[in-house]
PDB file of N, CA and C in Angstrom:
ATOM      1  N   UNK S   1       0.827  -1.189   0.000  1.00 84.00           N
ATOM      2  CA  UNK S   1       0.000   0.000   0.000  1.00 84.00           C
ATOM      3  C   UNK S   1       0.876   1.259   0.000  1.00 84.00           C
ATOM      4  N   UNK S   2       1.924   1.221   0.840  1.00 84.00           N
ATOM      5  CA  UNK S   2       2.818   2.376   0.878  1.00 84.00           C
ATOM      6  C   UNK S   2       3.497   2.594  -0.472  1.00 84.00           C
ATOM      7  N   UNK S   3       3.891   1.502  -1.102  1.00 86.00           N
ATOM      8  CA  UNK S   3       4.560   1.599  -2.407  1.00 86.00           C
ATOM      9  C   UNK S   3       3.657   2.273  -3.428  1.00 86.00           C
ATOM     10  N   UNK S   4       2.398   1.901  -3.444  1.00 88.00           N
ATOM     11  CA  UNK S   4       1.476   2.482  -4.420  1.00 88.00           C
ATOM     12  C   UNK S   4       1.150   3.943  -4.096  1.00 88.00           C
ATOM     13  N   UNK S   5       1.330   4.360  -2.849  1.00 88.00           N
ATOM     14  CA  UNK S   5       1.025   5.731  -2.460  1.00 88.00           C
ATOM     15  C   UNK S   5       2.215   6.671  -2.622  1.00 88.00           C
ATOM     16  N   UNK S   6       3.388   6.129  -2.972  1.00 89.00           N
ATOM     17  CA  UNK S   6       4.599   6.950  -3.074  1.00 89.00           C
ATOM     18  C   UNK S   6       4.458   8.116  -4.047  1.00 89.00           C
ATOM     19  N   UNK S   7       3.702   7.927  -5.106  1.00 90.00           N
ATOM     20  CA  UNK S   7       3.590   9.016  -6.089  1.00 90.00           C
ATOM     21  C   UNK S   7       2.659  10.137  -5.612  1.00 90.00           C
ATOM     22  N   UNK S   8       1.894   9.898  -4.559  1.00 92.00           N
ATOM     23  CA  UNK S   8       0.960  10.903  -4.059  1.00 92.00           C
ATOM     24  C   UNK S   8       1.415  11.585  -2.771  1.00 92.00           C
ATOM     25  N   UNK S   9       2.264  10.910  -1.984  1.00 91.00           N
ATOM     26  CA  UNK S   9       2.652  11.425  -0.672  1.00 91.00           C
ATOM     27  C   UNK S   9       4.156  11.457  -0.516  1.00 91.00           C
ATOM     28  N   UNK S  10       4.630  12.384   0.343  1.00 92.00           N
ATOM     29  CA  UNK S  10       6.070  12.497   0.610  1.00 92.00           C
ATOM     30  C   UNK S  10       6.542  11.322   1.465  1.00 92.00           C
ATOM     31  N   UNK S  11       7.851  11.012   1.372  1.00 89.00           N
ATOM     32  CA  UNK S  11       8.391   9.935   2.227  1.00 89.00           C
ATOM     33  C   UNK S  11       8.186  10.211   3.724  1.00 89.00           C
ATOM     34  N   UNK S  12       8.278  11.489   4.131  1.00 90.00           N
ATOM     35  CA  UNK S  12       8.054  11.825   5.542  1.00 90.00           C
ATOM     36  C   UNK S  12       6.656  11.404   5.996  1.00 90.00           C
ATOM     37  N   UNK S  13       5.686  11.629   5.149  1.00 89.00           N
ATOM     38  CA  UNK S  13       4.318  11.258   5.484  1.00 89.00           C
ATOM     39  C   UNK S  13       4.159   9.746   5.536  1.00 89.00           C
ATOM     40  N   UNK S  14       4.708   9.066   4.563  1.00 89.00           N
ATOM     41  CA  UNK S  14       4.531   7.614   4.477  1.00 89.00           C
ATOM     42  C   UNK S  14       5.280   6.844   5.555  1.00 89.00           C
ATOM     43  N   UNK S  15       6.354   7.396   6.061  1.00 90.00           N
ATOM     44  CA  UNK S  15       7.180   6.680   7.035  1.00 90.00           C
ATOM     45  C   UNK S  15       6.944   7.121   8.477  1.00 90.00           C
ATOM     46  N   UNK S  16       6.030   8.031   8.685  1.00 90.00           N
ATOM     47  CA  UNK S  16       5.789   8.469  10.055  1.00 90.00           C
ATOM     48  C   UNK S  16       5.101   7.356  10.847  1.00 90.00           C
ATOM     49  N   UNK S  17       5.260   7.385  12.183  1.00 91.00           N
ATOM     50  CA  UNK S  17       4.609   6.362  13.016  1.00 91.00           C
ATOM     51  C   UNK S  17       3.087   6.513  12.997  1.00 91.00           C
ATOM     52  N   UNK S  18       2.433   5.447  13.379  1.00 88.00           N
ATOM     53  CA  UNK S  18       0.969   5.485  13.469  1.00 88.00           C
ATOM     54  C   UNK S  18       0.543   6.551  14.470  1.00 88.00           C
ATOM     55  N   UNK S  19      -0.613   7.145  14.208  1.00 86.00           N
ATOM     56  CA  UNK S  19      -1.150   8.158  15.098  1.00 86.00           C
ATOM     57  C   UNK S  19      -2.613   7.852  15.378  1.00 86.00           C
ATOM     58  N   UNK S  20      -3.026   8.193  16.563  1.00 88.00           N
ATOM     59  CA  UNK S  20      -4.442   8.075  16.885  1.00 88.00           C
ATOM     60  C   UNK S  20      -5.182   9.284  16.355  1.00 88.00           C
ATOM     61  N   UNK S  21      -6.448   9.297  16.562  1.00 87.00           N
ATOM     62  CA  UNK S  21      -7.234  10.459  16.169  1.00 87.00           C
ATOM     63  C   UNK S  21      -8.292  10.702  17.230  1.00 87.00           C
ATOM     64  N   UNK S  22      -8.630  11.952  17.396  1.00 89.00           N
ATOM     65  CA  UNK S  22      -9.601  12.322  18.416  1.00 89.00           C
ATOM     66  C   UNK S  22     -11.031  12.144  17.931  1.00 89.00           C
ATOM     67  N   UNK S  23     -11.893  11.917  18.865  1.00 92.00           N
ATOM     68  CA  UNK S  23     -13.323  11.824  18.583  1.00 92.00           C
ATOM     69  C   UNK S  23     -13.948  13.089  19.166  1.00 92.00           C
ATOM     70  N   UNK S  24     -14.759  13.799  18.412  1.00 96.00           N
ATOM     71  CA  UNK S  24     -15.292  15.077  18.888  1.00 96.00           C
ATOM     72  C   UNK S  24     -16.460  14.935  19.871  1.00 96.00           C
ATOM     73  N   UNK S  25     -16.207  14.249  20.977  1.00 96.00           N
ATOM     74  CA  UNK S  25     -17.285  13.989  21.936  1.00 96.00           C
ATOM     75  C   UNK S  25     -17.825  15.285  22.532  1.00 96.00           C
ATOM     76  N   UNK S  26     -16.946  16.241  22.836  1.00 97.00           N
ATOM     77  CA  UNK S  26     -17.417  17.506  23.411  1.00 97.00           C
ATOM     78  C   UNK S  26     -18.397  18.176  22.449  1.00 97.00           C
ATOM     79  N   UNK S  27     -18.014  18.231  21.183  1.00 97.00           N
ATOM     80  CA  UNK S  27     -18.876  18.864  20.188  1.00 97.00           C
ATOM     81  C   UNK S  27     -20.189  18.108  20.025  1.00 97.00           C
ATOM     82  N   UNK S  28     -20.118  16.778  20.044  1.00 97.00           N
ATOM     83  CA  UNK S  28     -21.347  15.978  19.935  1.00 97.00           C
ATOM     84  C   UNK S  28     -22.272  16.265  21.119  1.00 97.00           C
ATOM     85  N   UNK S  29     -21.686  16.272  22.328  1.00 98.00           N
ATOM     86  CA  UNK S  29     -22.496  16.439  23.538  1.00 98.00           C
ATOM     87  C   UNK S  29     -23.118  17.829  23.623  1.00 98.00           C
ATOM     88  N   UNK S  30     -22.445  18.822  23.099  1.00 97.00           N
ATOM     89  CA  UNK S  30     -23.005  20.180  23.120  1.00 97.00           C
ATOM     90  C   UNK S  30     -23.860  20.458  21.891  1.00 97.00           C
ATOM     91  N   UNK S  31     -23.770  19.572  20.903  1.00 97.00           N
ATOM     92  CA  UNK S  31     -24.487  19.788  19.656  1.00 97.00           C
ATOM     93  C   UNK S  31     -25.609  18.798  19.439  1.00 97.00           C
ATOM     94  N   UNK S  32     -25.407  17.889  18.479  1.00 97.00           N
ATOM     95  CA  UNK S  32     -26.526  17.048  18.033  1.00 97.00           C
ATOM     96  C   UNK S  32     -27.109  16.088  19.062  1.00 97.00           C
ATOM     97  N   UNK S  33     -26.318  15.646  20.037  1.00 97.00           N
ATOM     98  CA  UNK S  33     -26.906  14.709  21.004  1.00 97.00           C
ATOM     99  C   UNK S  33     -27.291  15.367  22.328  1.00 97.00           C
ATOM    100  N   UNK S  34     -27.110  16.682  22.411  1.00 98.00           N
ATOM    101  CA  UNK S  34     -27.493  17.374  23.652  1.00 98.00           C
ATOM    102  C   UNK S  34     -28.959  17.130  24.020  1.00 98.00           C
ATOM    103  N   UNK S  35     -29.895  17.196  23.066  1.00 98.00           N
ATOM    104  CA  UNK S  35     -31.291  16.939  23.456  1.00 98.00           C
ATOM    105  C   UNK S  35     -31.499  15.545  24.055  1.00 98.00           C
ATOM    106  N   UNK S  36     -30.783  14.554  23.565  1.00 97.00           N
ATOM    107  CA  UNK S  36     -30.899  13.199  24.127  1.00 97.00           C
ATOM    108  C   UNK S  36     -30.331  13.135  25.538  1.00 97.00           C
ATOM    109  N   UNK S  37     -29.197  13.795  25.724  1.00 98.00           N
ATOM    110  CA  UNK S  37     -28.572  13.828  27.050  1.00 98.00           C
ATOM    111  C   UNK S  37     -29.511  14.503  28.045  1.00 98.00           C
ATOM    112  N   UNK S  38     -30.006  15.661  27.652  1.00 97.00           N
ATOM    113  CA  UNK S  38     -30.869  16.434  28.556  1.00 97.00           C
ATOM    114  C   UNK S  38     -32.177  15.693  28.835  1.00 97.00           C
ATOM    115  N   UNK S  39     -32.750  15.066  27.823  1.00 96.00           N
ATOM    116  CA  UNK S  39     -34.020  14.354  28.016  1.00 96.00           C
ATOM    117  C   UNK S  39     -33.875  13.239  29.049  1.00 96.00           C
ATOM    118  N   UNK S  40     -32.779  12.530  29.011  1.00 95.00           N
ATOM    119  CA  UNK S  40     -32.585  11.430  29.948  1.00 95.00           C
ATOM    120  C   UNK S  40     -32.071  11.862  31.302  1.00 95.00           C
ATOM    121  N   UNK S  41     -31.045  12.707  31.305  1.00 97.00           N
ATOM    122  CA  UNK S  41     -30.358  13.015  32.558  1.00 97.00           C
ATOM    123  C   UNK S  41     -30.955  14.191  33.326  1.00 97.00           C
ATOM    124  N   UNK S  42     -31.924  14.867  32.750  1.00 97.00           N
ATOM    125  CA  UNK S  42     -32.627  15.930  33.485  1.00 97.00           C
ATOM    126  C   UNK S  42     -33.945  15.430  34.067  1.00 97.00           C
ATOM    127  N   UNK S  43     -34.295  14.199  33.736  1.00 96.00           N
ATOM    128  CA  UNK S  43     -35.558  13.606  34.200  1.00 96.00           C
ATOM    129  C   UNK S  43     -35.363  12.946  35.561  1.00 96.00           C
ATOM    130  N   UNK S  44     -35.911  13.560  36.588  1.00 96.00           N
ATOM    131  CA  UNK S  44     -35.734  13.040  37.955  1.00 96.00           C
ATOM    132  C   UNK S  44     -36.325  11.644  38.138  1.00 96.00           C
ATOM    133  N   UNK S  45     -37.226  11.227  37.256  1.00 93.00           N
ATOM    134  CA  UNK S  45     -37.842   9.903  37.349  1.00 93.00           C
ATOM    135  C   UNK S  45     -37.020   8.819  36.642  1.00 93.00           C
ATOM    136  N   UNK S  46     -35.938   9.199  36.013  1.00 93.00           N
ATOM    137  CA  UNK S  46     -35.084   8.246  35.303  1.00 93.00           C
ATOM    138  C   UNK S  46     -34.522   7.219  36.301  1.00 93.00           C
ATOM    139  N   UNK S  47     -34.644   5.926  36.002  1.00 90.00           N
ATOM    140  CA  UNK S  47     -34.127   4.895  36.913  1.00 90.00           C
ATOM    141  C   UNK S  47     -32.626   4.978  37.185  1.00 90.00           C
ATOM    142  N   UNK S  48     -31.886   5.686  36.355  1.00 91.00           N
ATOM    143  CA  UNK S  48     -30.444   5.847  36.594  1.00 91.00           C
ATOM    144  C   UNK S  48     -30.200   6.465  37.972  1.00 91.00           C
ATOM    145  N   UNK S  49     -31.188   7.240  38.447  1.00 94.00           N
ATOM    146  CA  UNK S  49     -31.012   7.923  39.724  1.00 94.00           C
ATOM    147  C   UNK S  49     -31.253   7.012  40.923  1.00 94.00           C
ATOM    148  N   UNK S  50     -31.461   5.731  40.655  1.00 91.00           N
ATOM    149  CA  UNK S  50     -31.397   4.742  41.730  1.00 91.00           C
ATOM    150  C   UNK S  50     -29.936   4.470  42.080  1.00 91.00           C
ATOM    151  N   UNK S  51     -29.027   4.764  41.143  1.00 91.00           N
ATOM    152  CA  UNK S  51     -27.597   4.479  41.318  1.00 91.00           C
ATOM    153  C   UNK S  51     -26.741   5.716  41.516  1.00 91.00           C
ATOM    154  N   UNK S  52     -27.155   6.836  40.961  1.00 95.00           N
ATOM    155  CA  UNK S  52     -26.374   8.069  41.083  1.00 95.00           C
ATOM    156  C   UNK S  52     -27.281   9.182  41.594  1.00 95.00           C
ATOM    157  N   UNK S  53     -26.682  10.168  42.238  1.00 97.00           N
ATOM    158  CA  UNK S  53     -27.455  11.258  42.838  1.00 97.00           C
ATOM    159  C   UNK S  53     -27.910  12.250  41.768  1.00 97.00           C
ATOM    160  N   UNK S  54     -29.195  12.510  41.759  1.00 98.00           N
ATOM    161  CA  UNK S  54     -29.788  13.434  40.790  1.00 98.00           C
ATOM    162  C   UNK S  54     -29.116  14.805  40.844  1.00 98.00           C
ATOM    163  N   UNK S  55     -28.956  15.366  42.035  1.00 98.00           N
ATOM    164  CA  UNK S  55     -28.373  16.706  42.165  1.00 98.00           C
ATOM    165  C   UNK S  55     -26.946  16.770  41.641  1.00 98.00           C
ATOM    166  N   UNK S  56     -26.187  15.717  41.869  1.00 98.00           N
ATOM    167  CA  UNK S  56     -24.806  15.687  41.382  1.00 98.00           C
ATOM    168  C   UNK S  56     -24.766  15.680  39.857  1.00 98.00           C
ATOM    169  N   UNK S  57     -25.660  14.926  39.249  1.00 98.00           N
ATOM    170  CA  UNK S  57     -25.714  14.867  37.788  1.00 98.00           C
ATOM    171  C   UNK S  57     -26.154  16.217  37.225  1.00 98.00           C
ATOM    172  N   UNK S  58     -27.110  16.865  37.892  1.00 98.00           N
ATOM    173  CA  UNK S  58     -27.553  18.178  37.418  1.00 98.00           C
ATOM    174  C   UNK S  58     -26.418  19.191  37.475  1.00 98.00           C
ATOM    175  N   UNK S  59     -25.650  19.130  38.542  1.00 98.00           N
ATOM    176  CA  UNK S  59     -24.495  20.020  38.683  1.00 98.00           C
ATOM    177  C   UNK S  59     -23.472  19.754  37.582  1.00 98.00           C
ATOM    178  N   UNK S  60     -23.210  18.483  37.326  1.00 98.00           N
ATOM    179  CA  UNK S  60     -22.270  18.124  36.261  1.00 98.00           C
ATOM    180  C   UNK S  60     -22.759  18.643  34.909  1.00 98.00           C
ATOM    181  N   UNK S  61     -24.043  18.446  34.611  1.00 98.00           N
ATOM    182  CA  UNK S  61     -24.596  18.933  33.346  1.00 98.00           C
ATOM    183  C   UNK S  61     -24.468  20.446  33.247  1.00 98.00           C
ATOM    184  N   UNK S  62     -24.826  21.154  34.305  1.00 98.00           N
ATOM    185  CA  UNK S  62     -24.741  22.617  34.304  1.00 98.00           C
ATOM    186  C   UNK S  62     -23.309  23.085  34.051  1.00 98.00           C
ATOM    187  N   UNK S  63     -22.365  22.460  34.729  1.00 98.00           N
ATOM    188  CA  UNK S  63     -20.960  22.843  34.557  1.00 98.00           C
ATOM    189  C   UNK S  63     -20.458  22.518  33.153  1.00 98.00           C
ATOM    190  N   UNK S  64     -20.785  21.341  32.658  1.00 98.00           N
ATOM    191  CA  UNK S  64     -20.323  20.964  31.321  1.00 98.00           C
ATOM    192  C   UNK S  64     -20.889  21.918  30.267  1.00 98.00           C
ATOM    193  N   UNK S  65     -22.192  22.169  30.324  1.00 98.00           N
ATOM    194  CA  UNK S  65     -22.809  23.028  29.320  1.00 98.00           C
ATOM    195  C   UNK S  65     -22.406  24.494  29.485  1.00 98.00           C
ATOM    196  N   UNK S  66     -21.810  24.838  30.633  1.00 98.00           N
ATOM    197  CA  UNK S  66     -21.265  26.183  30.834  1.00 98.00           C
ATOM    198  C   UNK S  66     -19.844  26.305  30.294  1.00 98.00           C
ATOM    199  N   UNK S  67     -19.280  25.195  29.802  1.00 97.00           N
ATOM    200  CA  UNK S  67     -17.963  25.278  29.185  1.00 97.00           C
ATOM    201  C   UNK S  67     -16.853  24.462  29.815  1.00 97.00           C
ATOM    202  N   UNK S  68     -17.141  23.672  30.829  1.00 97.00           N
ATOM    203  CA  UNK S  68     -16.102  22.866  31.482  1.00 97.00           C
ATOM    204  C   UNK S  68     -15.908  21.542  30.725  1.00 97.00           C
ATOM    205  N   UNK S  69     -15.087  21.597  29.679  1.00 97.00           N
ATOM    206  CA  UNK S  69     -14.861  20.442  28.812  1.00 97.00           C
ATOM    207  C   UNK S  69     -14.301  19.229  29.542  1.00 97.00           C
ATOM    208  N   UNK S  70     -13.557  19.455  30.609  1.00 96.00           N
ATOM    209  CA  UNK S  70     -12.916  18.360  31.339  1.00 96.00           C
ATOM    210  C   UNK S  70     -13.901  17.372  31.958  1.00 96.00           C
ATOM    211  N   UNK S  71     -15.162  17.722  31.971  1.00 98.00           N
ATOM    212  CA  UNK S  71     -16.181  16.832  32.550  1.00 98.00           C
ATOM    213  C   UNK S  71     -16.807  15.910  31.513  1.00 98.00           C
ATOM    214  N   UNK S  72     -16.348  15.991  30.276  1.00 98.00           N
ATOM    215  CA  UNK S  72     -17.010  15.244  29.200  1.00 98.00           C
ATOM    216  C   UNK S  72     -16.951  13.735  29.421  1.00 98.00           C
ATOM    217  N   UNK S  73     -15.875  13.215  29.969  1.00 97.00           N
ATOM    218  CA  UNK S  73     -15.793  11.764  30.184  1.00 97.00           C
ATOM    219  C   UNK S  73     -16.866  11.304  31.168  1.00 97.00           C
ATOM    220  N   UNK S  74     -17.031  12.031  32.266  1.00 97.00           N
ATOM    221  CA  UNK S  74     -18.073  11.672  33.244  1.00 97.00           C
ATOM    222  C   UNK S  74     -19.459  11.741  32.611  1.00 97.00           C
ATOM    223  N   UNK S  75     -19.667  12.814  31.839  1.00 98.00           N
ATOM    224  CA  UNK S  75     -20.952  12.972  31.176  1.00 98.00           C
ATOM    225  C   UNK S  75     -21.197  11.826  30.207  1.00 98.00           C
ATOM    226  N   UNK S  76     -20.181  11.456  29.436  1.00 97.00           N
ATOM    227  CA  UNK S  76     -20.309  10.374  28.466  1.00 97.00           C
ATOM    228  C   UNK S  76     -20.639   9.056  29.165  1.00 97.00           C
ATOM    229  N   UNK S  77     -19.990   8.796  30.304  1.00 97.00           N
ATOM    230  CA  UNK S  77     -20.273   7.567  31.057  1.00 97.00           C
ATOM    231  C   UNK S  77     -21.719   7.535  31.542  1.00 97.00           C
ATOM    232  N   UNK S  78     -22.184   8.659  32.057  1.00 97.00           N
ATOM    233  CA  UNK S  78     -23.568   8.726  32.531  1.00 97.00           C
ATOM    234  C   UNK S  78     -24.565   8.568  31.385  1.00 97.00           C
ATOM    235  N   UNK S  79     -24.272   9.218  30.278  1.00 97.00           N
ATOM    236  CA  UNK S  79     -25.133   9.107  29.104  1.00 97.00           C
ATOM    237  C   UNK S  79     -25.171   7.662  28.610  1.00 97.00           C
ATOM    238  N   UNK S  80     -24.027   7.002  28.601  1.00 96.00           N
ATOM    239  CA  UNK S  80     -23.961   5.590  28.182  1.00 96.00           C
ATOM    240  C   UNK S  80     -24.756   4.705  29.126  1.00 96.00           C
ATOM    241  N   UNK S  81     -24.632   4.956  30.423  1.00 94.00           N
ATOM    242  CA  UNK S  81     -25.404   4.199  31.412  1.00 94.00           C
ATOM    243  C   UNK S  81     -26.896   4.414  31.201  1.00 94.00           C
ATOM    244  N   UNK S  82     -27.279   5.652  30.923  1.00 95.00           N
ATOM    245  CA  UNK S  82     -28.682   5.963  30.666  1.00 95.00           C
ATOM    246  C   UNK S  82     -29.190   5.210  29.441  1.00 95.00           C
ATOM    247  N   UNK S  83     -28.413   5.230  28.356  1.00 93.00           N
ATOM    248  CA  UNK S  83     -28.832   4.512  27.145  1.00 93.00           C
ATOM    249  C   UNK S  83     -28.912   3.011  27.392  1.00 93.00           C
ATOM    250  N   UNK S  84     -27.936   2.488  28.120  1.00 91.00           N
ATOM    251  CA  UNK S  84     -27.963   1.063  28.459  1.00 91.00           C
ATOM    252  C   UNK S  84     -29.241   0.738  29.218  1.00 91.00           C
ATOM    253  N   UNK S  85     -29.569   1.583  30.181  1.00 86.00           N
ATOM    254  CA  UNK S  85     -30.780   1.348  30.958  1.00 86.00           C
ATOM    255  C   UNK S  85     -32.044   1.404  30.123  1.00 86.00           C
ATOM    256  N   UNK S  86     -32.060   2.291  29.145  1.00 84.00           N
ATOM    257  CA  UNK S  86     -33.242   2.438  28.297  1.00 84.00           C
ATOM    258  C   UNK S  86     -33.401   1.314  27.279  1.00 84.00           C
ATOM    259  N   UNK S  87     -32.300   0.904  26.697  1.00 84.00           N
ATOM    260  CA  UNK S  87     -32.402   0.001  25.545  1.00 84.00           C
ATOM    261  C   UNK S  87     -31.938  -1.428  25.793  1.00 84.00           C
ATOM    262  N   UNK S  88     -31.172  -1.653  26.817  1.00 80.00           N
ATOM    263  CA  UNK S  88     -30.656  -2.996  27.053  1.00 80.00           C
ATOM    264  C   UNK S  88     -31.234  -3.598  28.324  1.00 80.00           C
ATOM    265  N   UNK S  89     -31.300  -2.828  29.353  1.00 70.00           N
ATOM    266  CA  UNK S  89     -31.727  -3.337  30.657  1.00 70.00           C
ATOM    267  C   UNK S  89     -33.099  -2.790  31.021  1.00 70.00           C
ATOM    268  N   UNK S  90     -34.050  -3.004  30.174  1.00 67.00           N
ATOM    269  CA  UNK S  90     -35.408  -2.543  30.462  1.00 67.00           C
ATOM    270  C   UNK S  90     -36.018  -3.449  31.523  1.00 67.00           C
ATOM    271  N   UNK S  91     -36.558  -2.843  32.550  1.00 60.00           N
ATOM    272  CA  UNK S  91     -37.246  -3.690  33.540  1.00 60.00           C
ATOM    273  C   UNK S  91     -38.445  -4.385  32.903  1.00 60.00           C
ATOM    274  N   UNK S  92     -38.694  -5.602  33.293  1.00 58.00           N
ATOM    275  CA  UNK S  92     -39.811  -6.336  32.693  1.00 58.00           C
ATOM    276  C   UNK S  92     -41.093  -6.113  33.451  1.00 58.00           C
TER     277      UNK S  92
END
């Protein structure tokens, strides 16, 4: 593959080490999936609040949406737990 790409790319580009790439989770959470996050995690009746404190989650949401990007991992974990609860672990 590298051999066939030699005519299009410089040797520096072709021989560089592998690199990871970022996922725009902050942008997703503040943009297109914000309504889903808010619908689930702002609902005090959500069963997720049997495991986590409602007030703490509200504080986290308020801080994140005010610009504290460093909270995105916690928010993502909570959002994932909420989705799991809705779609995988539905009470019977």
